[in-house]
């Protein structure tokens, strides 16, 4: 009797990022492991890439050298939302694993405006105070910038 030998990729099926402020980013490290009995090879011209959600998610420099038996490698994924709201992407990994030659990892994240970002440019600065001042003047009739700033900060 011969024992079948083959590489076997193990990776998370999905990942959900914590909420990210618009204009910011967050990085997560996922682990890819070869649980098989032969070296795991990453195959194809682009073996590790997002096939959807590329405008929000990216792989940050994954080494596609063969993965020896029982070896793991970190896969760094960066979430840089280009808009607010929920975002999703699919990361595709192609290997010589006969039972999972193509592996898909679902990635999700949500982006919100930063607190105090009144003009929604991804930054909190004096432009926001001016925007807030205009808003207060239009809706509340207040024109005293000190009163507006105190209300904004409290």
PDB file of C-alpha atoms in Angstrom:
ATOM      1  CA  UNK A   1       0.000   0.000   0.000  1.00  0.00           C
ATOM      2  CA  UNK A   2       1.207   3.463  -0.823  1.00  0.00           C
ATOM      3  CA  UNK A   3       0.321   6.464   1.263  1.00  0.00           C
ATOM      4  CA  UNK A   4      -0.991   9.417  -0.684  1.00  0.00           C
ATOM      5  CA  UNK A   5       1.110  12.538  -0.281  1.00  0.00           C
ATOM      6  CA  UNK A   6       0.093  16.027  -1.239  1.00  0.00           C
ATOM      7  CA  UNK A   7       0.296  19.626  -0.094  1.00  0.00           C
ATOM      8  CA  UNK A   8      -2.692  21.042   1.779  1.00  0.00           C
ATOM      9  CA  UNK A   9      -3.415  24.739   2.288  1.00  0.00           C
ATOM     10  CA  UNK A  10      -5.039  25.975   5.474  1.00  0.00           C
ATOM     11  CA  UNK A  11      -6.268  29.563   5.805  1.00  0.00           C
ATOM     12  CA  UNK A  12      -9.219  31.403   7.315  1.00  0.00           C
ATOM     13  CA  UNK A  13     -12.382  31.285   5.205  1.00  0.00           C
ATOM     14  CA  UNK A  14     -13.178  34.913   5.999  1.00  0.00           C
ATOM     15  CA  UNK A  15     -12.147  37.979   7.950  1.00  0.00           C
ATOM     16  CA  UNK A  16     -14.106  41.038   9.111  1.00  0.00           C
ATOM     17  CA  UNK A  17     -12.129  44.205   9.826  1.00  0.00           C
ATOM     18  CA  UNK A  18     -12.990  46.450  12.751  1.00  0.00           C
ATOM     19  CA  UNK A  19     -14.610  49.730  11.686  1.00  0.00           C
ATOM     20  CA  UNK A  20     -12.147  52.075   9.974  1.00  0.00           C
ATOM     21  CA  UNK A  21     -12.480  55.848   9.808  1.00  0.00           C
ATOM     22  CA  UNK A  22     -12.742  57.224   6.279  1.00  0.00           C
ATOM     23  CA  UNK A  23      -9.321  58.533   5.267  1.00  0.00           C
ATOM     24  CA  UNK A  24      -7.555  55.952   7.440  1.00  0.00           C
ATOM     25  CA  UNK A  25      -6.530  52.321   7.019  1.00  0.00           C
ATOM     26  CA  UNK A  26      -6.035  49.149   8.996  1.00  0.00           C
ATOM     27  CA  UNK A  27      -3.842  46.092   8.433  1.00  0.00           C
ATOM     28  CA  UNK A  28      -4.477  42.512   9.498  1.00  0.00           C
ATOM     29  CA  UNK A  29      -2.162  39.509   9.361  1.00  0.00           C
ATOM     30  CA  UNK A  30      -3.720  36.203   8.302  1.00  0.00           C
ATOM     31  CA  UNK A  31      -1.769  32.980   8.477  1.00  0.00           C
ATOM     32  CA  UNK A  32      -1.404  30.560   5.549  1.00  0.00           C
ATOM     33  CA  UNK A  33      -0.218  27.062   6.536  1.00  0.00           C
ATOM     34  CA  UNK A  34       0.778  23.940   4.625  1.00  0.00           C
ATOM     35  CA  UNK A  35      -0.775  21.074   6.599  1.00  0.00           C
ATOM     36  CA  UNK A  36       0.039  18.539   3.869  1.00  0.00           C
ATOM     37  CA  UNK A  37       2.911  16.127   3.337  1.00  0.00           C
ATOM     38  CA  UNK A  38       4.494  17.822   0.308  1.00  0.00           C
ATOM     39  CA  UNK A  39       5.620  21.428  -0.382  1.00  0.00           C
ATOM     40  CA  UNK A  40       2.811  23.856  -1.196  1.00  0.00           C
ATOM     41  CA  UNK A  41       3.444  25.861  -4.361  1.00  0.00           C
ATOM     42  CA  UNK A  42       1.670  29.094  -5.264  1.00  0.00           C
ATOM     43  CA  UNK A  43       0.715  28.807  -8.916  1.00  0.00           C
ATOM     44  CA  UNK A  44      -0.251  31.100 -11.762  1.00  0.00           C
ATOM     45  CA  UNK A  45       0.832  34.581 -12.799  1.00  0.00           C
ATOM     46  CA  UNK A  46      -0.845  36.232  -9.788  1.00  0.00           C
ATOM     47  CA  UNK A  47      -1.358  33.464  -7.200  1.00  0.00           C
ATOM     48  CA  UNK A  48      -2.473  35.775  -4.373  1.00  0.00           C
ATOM     49  CA  UNK A  49      -4.768  38.596  -5.436  1.00  0.00           C
ATOM     50  CA  UNK A  50      -8.096  40.273  -4.800  1.00  0.00           C
ATOM     51  CA  UNK A  51     -10.594  39.449  -7.539  1.00  0.00           C
ATOM     52  CA  UNK A  52     -13.143  41.873  -6.083  1.00  0.00           C
ATOM     53  CA  UNK A  53     -12.939  44.804  -3.683  1.00  0.00           C
ATOM     54  CA  UNK A  54      -9.505  45.898  -4.953  1.00  0.00           C
ATOM     55  CA  UNK A  55     -10.443  49.561  -4.499  1.00  0.00           C
ATOM     56  CA  UNK A  56     -10.641  49.008  -0.719  1.00  0.00           C
ATOM     57  CA  UNK A  57      -8.423  45.977   0.047  1.00  0.00           C
ATOM     58  CA  UNK A  58      -4.861  45.055  -0.923  1.00  0.00           C
ATOM     59  CA  UNK A  59      -2.271  42.366  -0.223  1.00  0.00           C
ATOM     60  CA  UNK A  60       0.890  43.900   1.207  1.00  0.00           C
ATOM     61  CA  UNK A  61       3.878  42.004  -0.170  1.00  0.00           C
ATOM     62  CA  UNK A  62       3.176  38.278   0.222  1.00  0.00           C
ATOM     63  CA  UNK A  63       6.152  35.969  -0.498  1.00  0.00           C
ATOM     64  CA  UNK A  64       4.992  33.287  -2.959  1.00  0.00           C
ATOM     65  CA  UNK A  65       7.997  30.977  -2.474  1.00  0.00           C
ATOM     66  CA  UNK A  66       7.089  27.345  -1.784  1.00  0.00           C
ATOM     67  CA  UNK A  67       5.733  26.593   1.678  1.00  0.00           C
ATOM     68  CA  UNK A  68       7.407  23.531   3.212  1.00  0.00           C
ATOM     69  CA  UNK A  69       5.485  20.886   5.133  1.00  0.00           C
ATOM     70  CA  UNK A  70       4.107  22.290   8.436  1.00  0.00           C
ATOM     71  CA  UNK A  71       5.344  25.771   7.530  1.00  0.00           C
ATOM     72  CA  UNK A  72       3.234  28.909   7.889  1.00  0.00           C
ATOM     73  CA  UNK A  73       3.520  32.346   6.319  1.00  0.00           C
ATOM     74  CA  UNK A  74       1.895  35.636   7.223  1.00  0.00           C
ATOM     75  CA  UNK A  75      -0.400  37.302   4.699  1.00  0.00           C
ATOM     76  CA  UNK A  76      -0.816  41.029   5.305  1.00  0.00           C
ATOM     77  CA  UNK A  77      -4.091  42.584   4.114  1.00  0.00           C
ATOM     78  CA  UNK A  78      -4.623  46.346   4.166  1.00  0.00           C
ATOM     79  CA  UNK A  79      -8.083  47.936   4.279  1.00  0.00           C
ATOM     80  CA  UNK A  80      -8.043  51.505   2.937  1.00  0.00           C
ATOM     81  CA  UNK A  81     -11.697  52.467   2.391  1.00  0.00           C
ATOM     82  CA  UNK A  82     -12.313  54.816  -0.535  1.00  0.00           C
ATOM     83  CA  UNK A  83     -15.817  55.659   0.689  1.00  0.00           C
ATOM     84  CA  UNK A  84     -17.926  55.223   3.792  1.00  0.00           C
ATOM     85  CA  UNK A  85     -20.198  52.250   4.317  1.00  0.00           C
ATOM     86  CA  UNK A  86     -19.779  48.486   4.138  1.00  0.00           C
ATOM     87  CA  UNK A  87     -17.181  46.985   1.788  1.00  0.00           C
ATOM     88  CA  UNK A  88     -16.404  43.444   0.755  1.00  0.00           C
ATOM     89  CA  UNK A  89     -13.766  41.712  -1.297  1.00  0.00           C
ATOM     90  CA  UNK A  90     -12.695  38.243  -2.343  1.00  0.00           C
ATOM     91  CA  UNK A  91      -9.058  37.194  -2.072  1.00  0.00           C
ATOM     92  CA  UNK A  92      -8.076  34.328  -4.384  1.00  0.00           C
ATOM     93  CA  UNK A  93      -5.108  32.056  -3.682  1.00  0.00           C
ATOM     94  CA  UNK A  94      -4.063  29.470  -6.288  1.00  0.00           C
ATOM     95  CA  UNK A  95      -1.818  26.562  -5.303  1.00  0.00           C
ATOM     96  CA  UNK A  96      -0.901  22.988  -6.142  1.00  0.00           C
ATOM     97  CA  UNK A  97      -3.176  21.655  -3.381  1.00  0.00           C
ATOM     98  CA  UNK A  98      -5.189  18.975  -5.233  1.00  0.00           C
ATOM     99  CA  UNK A  99      -8.234  19.390  -2.979  1.00  0.00           C
ATOM    100  CA  UNK A 100      -8.220  23.217  -2.934  1.00  0.00           C
ATOM    101  CA  UNK A 101      -6.318  24.424  -5.975  1.00  0.00           C
ATOM    102  CA  UNK A 102      -8.202  27.711  -5.718  1.00  0.00           C
ATOM    103  CA  UNK A 103      -8.950  29.042  -2.261  1.00  0.00           C
ATOM    104  CA  UNK A 104     -11.205  32.064  -1.675  1.00  0.00           C
ATOM    105  CA  UNK A 105     -11.149  34.234   1.448  1.00  0.00           C
ATOM    106  CA  UNK A 106     -14.067  36.646   1.985  1.00  0.00           C
ATOM    107  CA  UNK A 107     -12.952  39.992   3.430  1.00  0.00           C
ATOM    108  CA  UNK A 108     -15.325  42.601   4.860  1.00  0.00           C
ATOM    109  CA  UNK A 109     -14.999  46.015   6.440  1.00  0.00           C
ATOM    110  CA  UNK A 110     -16.998  49.118   7.255  1.00  0.00           C
ATOM    111  CA  UNK A 111     -15.883  52.722   7.070  1.00  0.00           C
ATOM    112  CA  UNK A 112     -17.386  55.721   8.840  1.00  0.00           C
ATOM    113  CA  UNK A 113     -16.564  59.419   8.931  1.00  0.00           C
ATOM    114  CA  UNK A 114     -14.251  60.465  11.761  1.00  0.00           C
ATOM    115  CA  UNK A 115     -15.906  62.227  14.664  1.00  0.00           C
ATOM    116  CA  UNK A 116     -15.638  65.951  13.996  1.00  0.00           C
ATOM    117  CA  UNK A 117     -15.043  65.544  10.245  1.00  0.00           C
ATOM    118  CA  UNK A 118     -17.802  67.962   9.291  1.00  0.00           C
ATOM    119  CA  UNK A 119     -16.726  68.472   5.665  1.00  0.00           C
ATOM    120  CA  UNK A 120     -16.155  64.718   5.103  1.00  0.00           C
ATOM    121  CA  UNK A 121     -12.618  65.059   3.725  1.00  0.00           C
ATOM    122  CA  UNK A 122     -11.208  62.335   5.993  1.00  0.00           C
ATOM    123  CA  UNK A 123      -9.437  64.845   8.273  1.00  0.00           C
ATOM    124  CA  UNK A 124     -10.402  66.774  11.394  1.00  0.00           C
ATOM    125  CA  UNK A 125      -9.015  70.303  11.097  1.00  0.00           C
ATOM    126  CA  UNK A 126      -9.940  73.996  11.031  1.00  0.00           C
ATOM    127  CA  UNK A 127     -11.990  73.500   7.867  1.00  0.00           C
ATOM    128  CA  UNK A 128     -14.345  71.410   9.997  1.00  0.00           C
ATOM    129  CA  UNK A 129     -14.668  74.209  12.557  1.00  0.00           C
ATOM    130  CA  UNK A 130     -15.532  76.618   9.736  1.00  0.00           C
ATOM    131  CA  UNK A 131     -18.067  74.142   8.340  1.00  0.00           C
ATOM    132  CA  UNK A 132     -19.562  73.696  11.802  1.00  0.00           C
ATOM    133  CA  UNK A 133     -19.702  77.436  12.300  1.00  0.00           C
ATOM    134  CA  UNK A 134     -21.619  77.884   9.019  1.00  0.00           C
ATOM    135  CA  UNK A 135     -23.966  75.079   9.984  1.00  0.00           C
ATOM    136  CA  UNK A 136     -24.646  76.585  13.428  1.00  0.00           C
ATOM    137  CA  UNK A 137     -25.195  80.030  11.935  1.00  0.00           C
ATOM    138  CA  UNK A 138     -27.645  78.661   9.360  1.00  0.00           C
ATOM    139  CA  UNK A 139     -29.592  76.447  11.757  1.00  0.00           C
ATOM    140  CA  UNK A 140     -29.190  78.096  15.169  1.00  0.00           C
ATOM    141  CA  UNK A 141     -28.432  81.701  14.322  1.00  0.00           C
ATOM    142  CA  UNK A 142     -25.193  81.624  16.353  1.00  0.00           C
ATOM    143  CA  UNK A 143     -22.327  83.564  14.881  1.00  0.00           C
ATOM    144  CA  UNK A 144     -19.948  83.570  17.888  1.00  0.00           C
ATOM    145  CA  UNK A 145     -17.131  81.201  16.902  1.00  0.00           C
ATOM    146  CA  UNK A 146     -16.167  80.632  20.557  1.00  0.00           C
ATOM    147  CA  UNK A 147     -19.700  79.410  21.355  1.00  0.00           C
ATOM    148  CA  UNK A 148     -19.648  77.190  18.273  1.00  0.00           C
ATOM    149  CA  UNK A 149     -16.214  75.743  19.172  1.00  0.00           C
ATOM    150  CA  UNK A 150     -17.283  75.055  22.777  1.00  0.00           C
ATOM    151  CA  UNK A 151     -20.423  73.265  21.564  1.00  0.00           C
ATOM    152  CA  UNK A 152     -18.366  71.270  19.024  1.00  0.00           C
ATOM    153  CA  UNK A 153     -15.856  70.147  21.635  1.00  0.00           C
ATOM    154  CA  UNK A 154     -18.453  69.240  24.284  1.00  0.00           C
TER     155      UNK A 154
END
